[in-house]
XYZ file of C-alpha atoms in Angstrom:
742
model
C 0.000 0.000 0.000
C 2.660 2.489 -0.991
C 0.368 4.385 -3.297
C -0.681 7.874 -2.391
C -2.778 10.490 -4.111
C -0.383 12.883 -5.796
C -3.218 15.210 -6.723
C -4.161 15.509 -3.068
C -0.586 16.129 -2.039
C 0.062 18.733 -4.708
C -3.070 20.584 -3.692
C -1.569 21.156 -0.250
C 2.126 20.549 -0.434
C 3.357 24.066 -0.819
C 1.593 25.434 2.169
C -0.616 28.345 2.866
C -0.285 29.822 -0.602
C -2.025 26.774 -2.005
C -5.008 27.312 0.252
C -5.611 30.724 -1.248
C -5.810 29.177 -4.712
C -8.232 26.559 -3.452
C -10.418 29.193 -1.833
C -10.980 30.910 -5.174
C -12.900 27.932 -6.537
C -14.187 26.328 -3.335
C -17.190 27.254 -1.250
C -16.709 30.222 1.064
C -14.304 29.353 3.855
C -15.908 28.601 7.200
C -15.535 31.072 10.031
C -12.016 30.792 11.452
C -11.015 29.699 14.911
C -8.947 32.051 17.019
C -7.297 31.521 20.373
C -9.218 33.189 23.198
C -7.576 31.828 26.359
C -4.676 29.823 27.735
C -4.869 28.032 31.072
C -1.725 27.099 32.987
C -2.090 23.660 34.585
C 0.122 24.805 37.456
C -2.789 27.033 38.520
C -4.891 23.960 39.294
C -2.621 22.153 41.754
C -4.205 20.626 44.845
C -3.364 22.029 48.257
C 0.051 20.910 49.455
C 1.266 19.799 46.016
C 4.885 20.481 45.102
C 4.677 23.234 42.473
C 8.189 22.414 41.275
C 7.178 18.982 40.022
C 6.215 18.502 36.393
C 2.567 18.677 35.418
C 0.804 17.525 32.291
C -2.414 18.050 30.390
C -2.303 15.187 27.951
C -5.789 14.129 26.894
C -8.866 16.272 27.437
C -12.650 15.931 27.416
C -15.650 17.944 28.640
C -18.862 17.629 30.592
C -22.232 17.361 28.879
C -22.978 21.074 29.145
C -19.597 21.960 27.639
C -18.746 24.198 30.594
C -16.118 22.072 32.334
C -12.966 20.602 30.829
C -11.355 17.484 32.269
C -7.713 16.670 31.539
C -5.415 13.812 32.482
C -2.287 14.694 34.474
C -0.247 11.501 34.360
C 2.786 12.694 36.394
C 0.467 13.940 39.119
C -1.686 10.764 39.089
C -4.824 12.875 38.884
C -7.394 14.343 36.584
C -8.001 18.081 36.626
C -11.122 20.169 36.070
C -11.271 23.603 34.416
C -14.333 25.824 34.564
C -14.975 27.386 31.137
C -18.375 28.863 31.860
C -16.648 31.942 30.487
C -14.311 30.356 27.920
C -12.278 33.556 27.693
C -11.463 33.321 31.404
C -10.898 29.669 32.395
C -10.768 29.016 36.124
C -9.271 26.174 38.157
C -11.967 23.758 39.316
C -10.044 21.189 41.309
C -8.539 17.756 40.827
C -9.264 14.138 41.709
C -6.408 11.931 42.900
C -6.190 8.466 41.378
C -4.410 5.215 42.203
C -2.210 5.353 39.150
C -1.498 7.297 35.967
C -4.581 8.431 34.028
C -4.437 7.967 30.281
C -7.738 9.160 28.816
C -11.248 9.793 30.068
C -14.803 10.154 28.781
C -17.924 11.644 30.307
C -21.193 9.730 30.384
C -23.970 11.532 32.222
C -22.662 12.793 35.551
C -19.659 10.452 35.681
C -16.136 10.562 34.316
C -14.704 7.213 33.265
C -10.918 7.266 33.478
C -8.412 4.722 32.229
C -5.806 4.333 34.958
C -2.447 2.653 34.408
C -1.254 0.834 37.542
C 1.449 -1.299 35.887
C 4.399 -2.239 38.058
C 6.408 -2.805 34.878
C 5.957 -3.001 31.113
C 6.168 -6.790 31.317
C 3.520 -6.955 34.033
C 0.876 -4.431 32.959
C -2.278 -3.651 34.875
C -4.960 -1.023 35.026
C -8.520 -0.216 35.849
C -11.434 1.944 34.816
C -12.081 4.523 37.522
C -15.579 5.937 37.870
C -15.511 9.531 39.145
C -18.612 11.434 40.220
C -18.384 14.911 38.707
C -20.376 16.701 41.398
C -18.603 15.262 44.433
C -15.192 14.855 42.753
C -14.903 11.372 44.272
C -13.911 7.983 42.862
C -16.991 5.809 43.241
C -15.844 2.550 41.659
C -12.974 0.763 39.916
C -13.322 -1.909 37.239
C -10.295 -4.099 36.553
C -9.146 -4.043 32.924
C -6.570 -6.789 33.054
C -3.920 -4.662 31.372
C -2.616 -1.170 30.662
C -5.275 1.118 29.160
C -4.502 3.756 26.591
C -7.356 5.386 24.688
C -10.984 5.336 25.851
C -14.041 6.363 23.874
C -17.830 6.131 24.004
C -20.285 5.445 21.225
C -22.301 8.376 19.821
C -25.529 6.799 21.067
C -24.075 6.297 24.545
C -24.537 2.515 24.611
C -20.883 1.422 24.609
C -17.591 2.379 26.241
C -14.439 0.943 24.656
C -10.821 0.869 25.789
C -7.624 0.186 23.856
C -5.546 -2.055 26.149
C -2.091 -1.344 24.812
C 0.286 -3.217 27.150
C 2.984 -1.043 25.626
C 6.486 -2.174 24.830
C 9.558 -1.274 26.860
C 11.779 0.893 24.687
C 14.803 -0.091 26.791
C 14.398 -3.789 25.943
C 15.902 -5.009 22.681
C 15.972 -1.429 21.371
C 12.200 -1.321 21.738
C 11.584 -4.010 19.124
C 8.371 -5.993 19.266
C 7.070 -8.555 20.056
C 7.142 -7.868 23.778
C 4.495 -9.756 25.635
C 1.814 -9.651 26.903
C -0.327 -8.729 23.937
C -2.849 -5.903 23.996
C -6.539 -6.118 23.130
C -9.824 -4.276 22.795
C -11.935 -4.259 25.946
C -15.429 -2.819 25.970
C -18.553 -2.501 28.097
C -22.211 -1.860 27.524
C -23.676 1.289 29.017
C -27.118 0.829 30.535
C -29.196 3.711 31.852
C -26.164 5.975 31.609
C -23.952 3.659 33.705
C -21.194 1.290 32.567
C -22.263 -2.295 33.198
C -19.173 -4.036 34.581
C -20.719 -7.459 34.017
C -20.988 -6.803 30.267
C -17.224 -6.608 29.786
C -15.967 -8.173 26.552
C -12.424 -8.669 25.309
C -11.601 -8.850 21.590
C -8.376 -10.653 20.713
C -6.275 -8.967 18.012
C -3.453 -11.518 17.826
C -2.672 -12.994 14.436
C -4.008 -10.024 12.446
C -1.027 -7.781 11.716
C 1.909 -8.677 9.501
C 4.210 -6.910 11.987
C 4.564 -8.866 15.256
C 1.144 -10.513 14.941
C 1.511 -12.173 18.357
C 1.889 -8.778 20.066
C -0.812 -6.310 18.977
C -0.445 -2.929 20.681
C -3.721 -0.988 20.304
C -3.136 2.749 20.548
C -6.308 4.682 19.795
C -9.922 4.034 18.910
C -13.157 5.700 17.872
C -16.766 4.533 17.406
C -19.116 5.529 14.570
C -22.904 5.803 14.617
C -23.214 2.144 13.582
C -21.336 1.131 16.729
C -18.307 0.021 14.755
C -15.030 0.754 16.491
C -11.878 1.490 14.524
C -8.630 0.731 16.361
C -5.057 1.647 15.443
C -2.296 -0.825 16.281
C 0.498 1.693 16.055
C 3.668 -0.371 16.361
C 2.066 -3.097 14.246
C 1.168 -0.532 11.552
C -2.298 -2.027 11.381
C -5.947 -0.973 11.590
C -8.838 -3.089 12.872
C -12.622 -2.584 12.615
C -14.855 -4.340 15.173
C -18.640 -4.592 15.292
C -19.470 -3.956 18.945
C -22.875 -5.647 18.813
C -21.295 -8.974 17.902
C -17.769 -8.418 19.169
C -16.385 -9.629 15.830
C -13.582 -8.215 13.717
C -15.244 -7.193 10.467
C -12.201 -5.762 8.709
C -8.500 -5.336 9.256
C -5.640 -4.167 7.074
C -2.161 -2.691 7.100
C -1.883 1.072 7.489
C 0.625 0.866 4.653
C 3.595 2.989 3.729
C 4.312 6.346 2.129
C 7.081 7.575 -0.160
C 8.211 11.007 0.984
C 10.115 13.536 -1.121
C 11.440 17.013 -0.310
C 11.939 16.322 3.385
C 14.707 17.105 5.847
C 16.357 13.899 7.012
C 19.493 15.084 8.838
C 19.917 16.745 12.223
C 22.578 19.151 11.030
C 21.144 22.543 11.922
C 19.930 23.145 8.363
C 16.426 22.494 7.030
C 17.452 20.859 3.781
C 14.472 19.657 1.750
C 16.504 17.623 -0.724
C 15.995 14.417 1.244
C 13.578 11.583 0.649
C 12.387 8.433 2.376
C 10.796 5.467 0.672
C 8.351 2.990 2.101
C 7.846 4.789 5.428
C 5.342 2.962 7.626
C 2.516 5.238 8.726
C 2.293 3.786 12.256
C -0.826 5.816 13.101
C -1.657 7.125 16.546
C -5.038 8.865 16.751
C -7.937 7.747 14.596
C -11.300 9.493 14.140
C -14.327 8.563 12.060
C -15.278 11.240 9.526
C -18.544 9.453 8.780
C -19.702 5.840 9.002
C -17.529 4.814 6.047
C -14.333 6.882 6.333
C -11.813 7.733 9.030
C -8.679 9.842 9.373
C -5.429 8.738 11.009
C -2.563 10.852 12.366
C 0.653 9.132 11.325
C 2.905 9.815 14.293
C 5.106 6.740 14.182
C 6.475 5.133 17.324
C 8.926 2.442 16.352
C 10.200 2.354 12.797
C 7.740 4.610 11.003
C 5.977 7.930 11.130
C 5.103 9.438 7.765
C 4.849 13.070 8.945
C 1.260 13.604 7.854
C -2.230 12.130 7.892
C -4.304 9.775 5.788
C -7.958 9.055 5.090
C -9.144 5.463 4.605
C -12.466 3.781 4.144
C -13.334 0.917 6.446
C -12.535 -1.678 3.790
C -8.938 -0.478 3.680
C -8.957 1.714 0.572
C -6.679 4.742 0.830
C -8.721 7.810 -0.133
C -6.261 10.596 0.653
C -2.648 10.956 1.720
C -1.236 14.294 2.835
C 2.387 13.275 2.418
C 4.748 16.050 3.472
C 2.262 18.869 2.783
C 1.582 19.748 6.454
C 5.304 19.588 7.128
C 6.016 22.094 4.369
C 3.415 24.399 5.861
C 5.134 24.107 9.235
C 8.470 24.989 7.641
C 6.993 28.095 6.027
C 5.591 29.086 9.431
C 8.887 28.645 11.284
C 7.520 25.656 13.232
C 9.781 22.898 11.936
C 11.714 21.082 14.732
C 15.031 20.563 12.970
C 16.740 19.369 16.147
C 14.185 16.522 16.510
C 13.417 15.723 12.911
C 13.615 11.919 12.727
C 9.847 11.875 12.304
C 9.467 15.478 11.214
C 6.581 17.405 12.729
C 5.111 14.158 14.118
C 1.365 14.163 13.603
C -0.229 12.687 16.714
C -3.638 14.100 17.597
C -6.843 14.253 15.581
C -10.409 15.412 16.081
C -13.402 15.490 13.736
C -16.510 17.570 14.424
C -19.344 19.343 12.655
C -19.625 23.108 13.033
C -22.681 24.431 11.232
C -22.698 22.824 7.786
C -18.993 22.017 7.830
C -17.395 18.735 8.779
C -13.987 19.799 10.069
C -10.797 17.839 10.619
C -8.270 18.985 13.221
C -4.804 17.412 13.008
C -2.224 18.071 15.711
C 1.538 18.168 15.225
C 3.196 17.317 18.531
C 6.717 18.370 17.561
C 5.677 21.362 15.464
C 3.139 22.461 18.099
C 0.558 23.305 15.448
C -3.039 22.329 14.737
C -3.977 22.029 11.056
C -7.649 22.616 10.290
C -9.296 21.157 7.177
C -12.801 20.945 5.774
C -13.990 17.523 4.629
C -15.124 17.520 1.004
C -16.643 14.037 1.076
C -15.799 10.748 -0.592
C -12.322 10.508 -2.053
C -11.924 14.261 -2.501
C -8.923 15.931 -0.869
C -9.870 17.845 2.283
C -9.635 21.610 1.985
C -6.965 23.248 4.125
C -8.377 26.173 6.117
C -5.925 27.416 8.747
C -3.348 26.604 11.405
C -3.649 27.218 15.138
C -0.806 27.742 17.619
C -0.889 26.116 21.036
C 1.366 25.142 23.884
C 4.395 22.887 23.568
C 3.446 19.449 22.265
C -0.349 19.563 21.821
C -1.670 16.018 22.156
C -5.264 16.140 23.324
C -7.736 17.752 20.889
C -11.436 18.180 21.576
C -14.199 20.094 19.805
C -17.272 21.527 21.543
C -19.492 22.518 18.589
C -22.460 23.485 20.754
C -20.357 26.333 22.151
C -18.340 27.041 18.979
C -15.186 26.020 20.845
C -12.126 23.909 20.171
C -9.612 22.982 22.885
C -6.105 21.530 22.977
C -4.110 20.053 25.845
C -0.312 20.324 25.725
C 1.500 17.826 27.894
C 5.029 19.254 27.858
C 6.244 21.005 31.015
C 9.500 22.928 30.524
C 9.502 24.938 33.750
C 12.567 23.135 35.100
C 14.526 24.556 32.154
C 12.985 28.011 32.397
C 10.260 27.401 29.835
C 6.486 27.259 29.931
C 4.580 24.547 31.768
C 1.773 22.415 30.403
C -1.212 24.419 29.211
C -4.760 24.038 27.963
C -5.666 26.330 25.079
C -9.182 27.432 24.147
C -10.169 28.587 20.646
C -13.438 30.075 19.465
C -15.038 29.965 16.040
C -15.509 33.612 15.089
C -17.762 34.435 12.121
C -16.625 37.556 10.330
C -13.156 37.466 11.850
C -9.832 36.752 10.196
C -7.340 34.149 11.419
C -5.057 35.792 13.976
C -2.232 33.344 13.290
C 0.228 33.210 11.645
C 1.580 36.738 11.961
C 4.549 35.967 9.704
C 5.182 33.260 7.125
C 7.590 32.494 4.320
C 6.779 32.357 0.666
C 8.194 29.639 -1.567
C 11.705 30.025 -2.884
C 12.871 29.672 -6.491
C 12.811 25.888 -6.082
C 9.095 25.944 -5.283
C 9.717 24.912 -1.676
C 9.100 27.090 1.374
C 11.892 29.339 2.578
C 12.879 27.871 5.942
C 13.330 30.039 8.977
C 13.010 30.370 12.743
C 14.896 31.915 15.668
C 14.525 35.529 14.496
C 16.992 37.413 16.663
C 17.492 40.876 15.176
C 15.704 43.419 12.981
C 16.636 46.307 10.724
C 14.613 48.434 8.320
C 15.437 49.338 4.748
C 16.376 52.998 4.645
C 14.113 53.943 1.733
C 11.370 51.359 1.156
C 8.511 51.411 3.691
C 7.611 48.018 5.106
C 10.832 46.370 3.981
C 12.683 44.788 6.877
C 15.674 42.527 7.372
C 16.057 39.886 10.065
C 18.821 37.541 11.139
C 18.642 34.023 12.541
C 20.771 32.930 15.468
C 22.814 29.848 16.334
C 19.727 27.664 16.678
C 20.742 26.832 13.110
C 24.120 25.927 11.631
C 23.664 28.512 8.882
C 23.476 32.200 9.737
C 20.993 33.859 7.410
C 19.642 37.284 6.515
C 15.927 37.252 5.744
C 14.062 39.886 3.763
C 10.561 40.642 5.080
C 7.614 42.381 3.486
C 5.831 43.893 6.490
C 3.088 45.411 4.309
C 1.677 41.935 3.752
C -0.745 40.433 6.267
C 0.634 38.166 7.588
C 4.120 39.568 7.098
C 5.955 37.663 4.411
C 9.535 36.403 4.274
C 10.439 36.888 0.630
C 14.134 35.951 0.476
C 16.939 34.367 2.472
C 20.648 35.095 2.134
C 23.244 32.845 3.738
C 26.077 34.649 5.530
C 29.336 33.341 4.044
C 33.013 33.357 4.846
C 35.363 32.630 1.947
C 32.446 31.485 -0.155
C 31.132 28.943 2.343
C 28.442 29.237 5.030
C 30.101 31.003 7.954
C 30.626 28.847 11.014
C 31.035 29.791 14.650
C 28.796 32.851 14.594
C 25.602 33.588 16.517
C 23.825 36.504 14.907
C 21.825 38.616 17.365
C 21.630 41.946 15.558
C 21.546 43.548 12.115
C 21.829 47.133 10.883
C 21.746 48.557 7.368
C 25.027 50.276 6.451
C 24.676 53.740 4.901
C 27.163 52.652 2.221
C 25.272 49.451 1.438
C 25.307 45.993 2.932
C 24.931 45.332 6.634
C 26.528 45.407 10.036
C 25.885 42.172 11.941
C 26.416 41.522 15.651
C 27.575 38.010 16.535
C 27.291 37.055 20.186
C 30.253 35.182 21.580
C 30.520 32.756 24.440
C 34.044 32.828 25.874
C 32.887 30.615 28.756
C 32.348 27.528 26.598
C 34.724 24.733 27.590
C 35.016 23.532 24.021
C 35.426 25.905 21.099
C 34.776 29.196 22.928
C 33.722 32.056 20.678
C 34.261 35.797 20.750
C 31.874 38.675 20.207
C 32.270 39.996 16.679
C 31.057 42.950 14.649
C 30.769 41.821 11.020
C 30.728 44.021 7.948
C 28.768 42.094 5.354
C 27.870 42.751 1.739
C 24.347 42.636 0.373
C 25.182 39.139 -0.888
C 25.907 37.927 2.657
C 29.679 37.693 2.174
C 31.671 38.759 5.236
C 34.013 41.579 4.210
C 35.459 42.368 7.646
C 35.425 40.813 11.126
C 35.985 43.240 13.953
C 36.817 41.947 17.405
C 36.946 43.833 20.674
C 40.318 44.931 22.012
C 41.880 42.022 23.891
C 41.560 43.606 27.346
C 37.861 44.388 26.793
C 37.147 40.937 25.366
C 38.644 39.403 28.517
C 35.829 40.992 30.550
C 33.069 39.402 28.498
C 30.707 36.725 29.773
C 28.408 34.417 27.832
C 25.884 37.276 27.572
C 27.390 39.369 24.834
C 26.481 41.323 21.694
C 22.694 41.419 21.407
C 21.788 44.144 18.920
C 23.373 46.634 16.554
C 22.394 49.964 14.969
C 24.033 52.878 13.172
C 24.037 56.639 13.750
C 25.710 59.231 11.567
C 27.448 58.871 8.219
C 30.956 59.198 6.840
C 33.525 60.112 9.459
C 30.730 60.483 12.012
C 29.307 56.999 11.437
C 29.007 55.153 14.731
C 27.997 51.531 15.135
C 26.234 50.999 18.457
C 26.077 47.543 20.014
C 23.944 46.495 22.972
C 25.525 44.069 25.427
C 22.873 41.848 26.961
C 23.984 41.626 30.605
C 26.702 42.869 32.930
C 30.267 41.887 32.130
C 32.956 41.273 34.727
C 33.983 44.931 34.923
C 30.440 46.352 35.067
C 28.745 47.493 38.278
C 25.756 45.318 39.114
C 22.650 46.526 37.294
C 24.539 48.349 34.516
C 25.396 47.107 31.027
C 27.511 48.517 28.242
C 26.346 50.139 25.049
C 29.438 49.909 22.872
C 30.248 52.473 20.180
C 32.533 51.627 17.262
C 33.706 54.250 14.741
C 34.688 52.540 11.473
C 36.621 55.557 10.199
C 38.859 55.689 13.269
C 38.577 51.983 14.136
C 38.030 53.070 17.732
C 35.877 51.680 20.550
C 34.114 53.560 23.321
C 31.120 52.947 25.569
C 28.396 54.262 27.802
C 26.462 52.518 30.560
C 22.791 51.680 30.618
C 20.915 51.101 33.916
C 18.861 47.903 34.088
C 15.683 47.411 36.085
C 15.696 44.793 38.814
C 14.249 41.401 37.936
C 11.285 40.104 39.893
C 12.565 36.650 38.947
C 15.476 35.509 36.820
C 17.508 38.223 35.137
C 16.996 41.391 33.106
C 18.994 42.356 30.044
C 18.937 44.020 26.632
C 17.828 42.315 23.432
C 17.847 44.985 20.721
C 19.048 48.489 19.927
C 17.691 50.860 17.267
C 18.636 54.419 16.343
C 15.790 56.896 16.919
C 15.864 60.687 16.650
C 18.786 61.927 18.765
C 19.219 58.675 20.659
C 18.562 54.983 20.840
C 15.649 52.683 21.616
C 16.434 49.396 23.325
C 14.423 46.340 24.255
C 14.843 45.696 27.958
C 13.307 42.436 29.154
C 13.410 39.723 31.758
C 14.049 36.107 30.790
C 10.672 34.907 32.052
C 7.825 33.297 30.133
C 4.090 33.036 30.703
C 2.764 34.057 34.133
C 6.198 34.904 35.552
C 7.036 37.396 32.770
C 6.971 40.890 34.313
C 9.246 43.101 32.216
C 9.270 43.565 28.426
C 9.774 47.218 27.431
C 10.978 49.628 24.789
C 13.078 52.323 26.432
C 14.648 55.433 24.925
C 18.019 56.941 25.821
C 19.173 60.288 24.477
C 22.711 60.659 23.132
C 22.512 64.431 23.025
C 25.612 65.825 24.688
C 26.847 62.338 25.636
C 30.600 61.700 25.273
C 31.321 57.963 25.464
C 34.448 56.880 27.332
C 37.213 55.153 25.413
C 37.069 51.418 25.972
C 39.885 50.406 28.306
C 40.584 53.937 29.526
C 40.536 55.128 33.115
C 37.774 57.601 32.342
C 34.371 56.866 33.840
C 31.734 56.071 31.273
C 28.602 58.216 31.364
C 25.392 56.538 32.537
C 22.429 57.190 30.297
C 18.978 58.191 31.493
C 16.186 56.016 30.134
C 12.568 56.831 29.393
C 9.888 54.217 28.797
C 8.520 54.278 25.257
C 6.192 51.292 25.360
C 5.309 48.448 27.684
C 5.330 45.354 25.481
C 3.641 42.988 27.938
C 0.088 43.926 26.885
C 1.038 43.380 23.228
C 2.553 39.984 23.984
C -0.481 38.958 26.043
C -3.001 40.129 23.428
C -2.835 36.932 21.283
C -4.277 35.068 24.316
C -1.453 32.573 24.472
C 1.202 32.675 27.148
C 3.585 35.638 27.117
C 6.601 34.646 25.036
C 9.886 35.348 26.775
C 12.181 36.348 23.931
C 11.005 39.556 22.345
C 14.330 40.153 20.641
C 13.823 42.371 17.619
C 12.615 45.902 16.960
C 12.781 48.138 13.916
C 11.274 51.360 12.569
C 10.668 51.433 8.827
C 11.116 54.273 6.361
C 7.601 55.584 7.115
C 8.167 55.587 10.864
C 6.145 52.433 11.581
C 7.525 50.237 14.337
C 7.609 46.442 14.533
C 8.629 43.843 17.092
C 9.106 40.103 16.754
C 9.776 37.212 19.111
C 12.475 34.554 18.858
C 11.183 30.943 18.868
C 14.617 29.362 19.494
C 14.338 27.268 16.358
C 11.484 25.273 17.953
C 13.865 23.814 20.539
C 12.142 23.693 23.944
C 9.609 26.041 22.405
C 6.179 25.872 20.810
C 7.636 27.426 17.679
C 5.202 30.321 17.906
C 6.508 33.613 16.535
C 4.640 36.846 17.090
C 5.379 39.566 14.531
C 3.588 42.670 15.766
C 3.124 46.028 14.062
C 2.904 48.704 16.745
C 2.473 51.771 14.537
C 4.216 55.094 14.887
C 5.786 55.893 18.233
C 4.183 58.614 20.293
C 7.433 60.255 21.365
């Protein structure tokens, strides 16, 4: 089953631009979804819980009235409740402790049925179905499942509850190869008068069906259609099974097949190189959802040998109706969401949801590694689904749930990065908004000359073209092995990356540089600031000012005087701008944090005069951090002075300081670098508090607002750095803030 529908792939493969072409001939696009709230799971801890421990919101469901969300928190061995009576202001609504790790849950009437994993080991799996009363928040009963549960679902008519008993493999045994006994199965119950009947328990044996390890089926996910047929994915076995619940018989089963992938990145080398290919890649699907009683969609995550980076639509007889191939992945690349550092399985499609909103049957596909939700409209039969939009979420969205009665869609993101200074697990709420426009993306790349999307991420510095309004330049930092200069059309909505230029040294991509700032040279070309790290044990680097041609070729590398360089720490050059021309041209560089010879709370603004090849400096006073540290991230010439970005290194609810501040240079005489003369300390004035702007998209406040520029018409722009999607959701916010008031 290596065949795939090239017409379907080509309709989507080159990203968001393709959707515009589709929209010209298709029915009017449905109302878009936009993010309206983000809930931090840490805000729903029980009394006495250790807030430093990791939390998770993995799989999510909702009560019958759609006003309470229920998520599984496996590390905490609990399920959590969120009150969304007002979906724009979610509130913590308590937790219920369990006797093991919850996997998934469903609501039937006034009860929550939770699959609980109590396994003492992978070779000795166990689990039960916990029955939780919603009103009292108490566990009322436990039904033994005889193995480790994964996915749970209920039938649309409420007469069945089914559980995928995975009995998952141990990845530390035999390199994770299967078979690893015991085998998994399908276990299900009848529901009578709104209550699961424990005595009706049935077990369906799946051994002997799959070509891959037939003695060890590992059911992953399942869904039930209106005919009470359950479709089950056997992920590691790369197999799909259909069971008639009334009879308990397998009515159909078939391989999930393979996909040939072209134009993909296959190497973890810091470059998104789309010249790679992979043949015969097993789909190894995770989530499965019925589209109607005949067709279903699978998210092809992969978990052992496979993972085809996209999604597929099958009918229940095993016919492949649609294959996305690498199309969603190319969209993610154009949006700066591609996880190059973790690209064995690309963006890793894992979650899926199907729901009807108005007259539209919508498909939601979640990329765990790209942290994106792709939204499509079903066109029926074997027609390719119509791509509509993407949605940003937290890090690693896994649980997806639609609440059509309230025009809501919700994601649960399991990843908790607080130990490393990142965001914790979050639940994100989106609303369908007729008459609105999609709020995301705010910036995307067009296709390059090769017809493939221009790759990007980790935007770390901005500069504006001196004459053309709306034309900006950005640089990418050391999240990638290639330093690049991107050209941006800010007049487009979203802003559009139109070109990429590799920074070269002696004709080859320059190595050992970490670009954090860019300025347009009056004479043409650019000044680039490369941040050094002299504290690295292996291959330490120095801060460098680079004079670069318009073609990206480095013409000159300017280092600090040796004595000054010896004072540097790992927090170095972080922005660059230019004042004056000719003999008066001065290149100003912001240093992010205090160096060894700086008083606490003061950082250097360095001034380099190319004509004299001389260095001098002034000092800038930093605010005190409420938590973490405060430093500078950008510097831009403005009127008779400079505007800097001053920010803390905090994300989400702990972020307290993100500002544009102005310092006047009028009458200021910088001190020569290395001299005995005291450097003048500048006086700063707040220009704009950026926290409200960063909170306005209703996600969590992104920590790294690193770039600022003012174009030829006086319009100002900021952008955030997504760290190349490493320990990040990949979200980039490009925000136009208009003309400055002062």
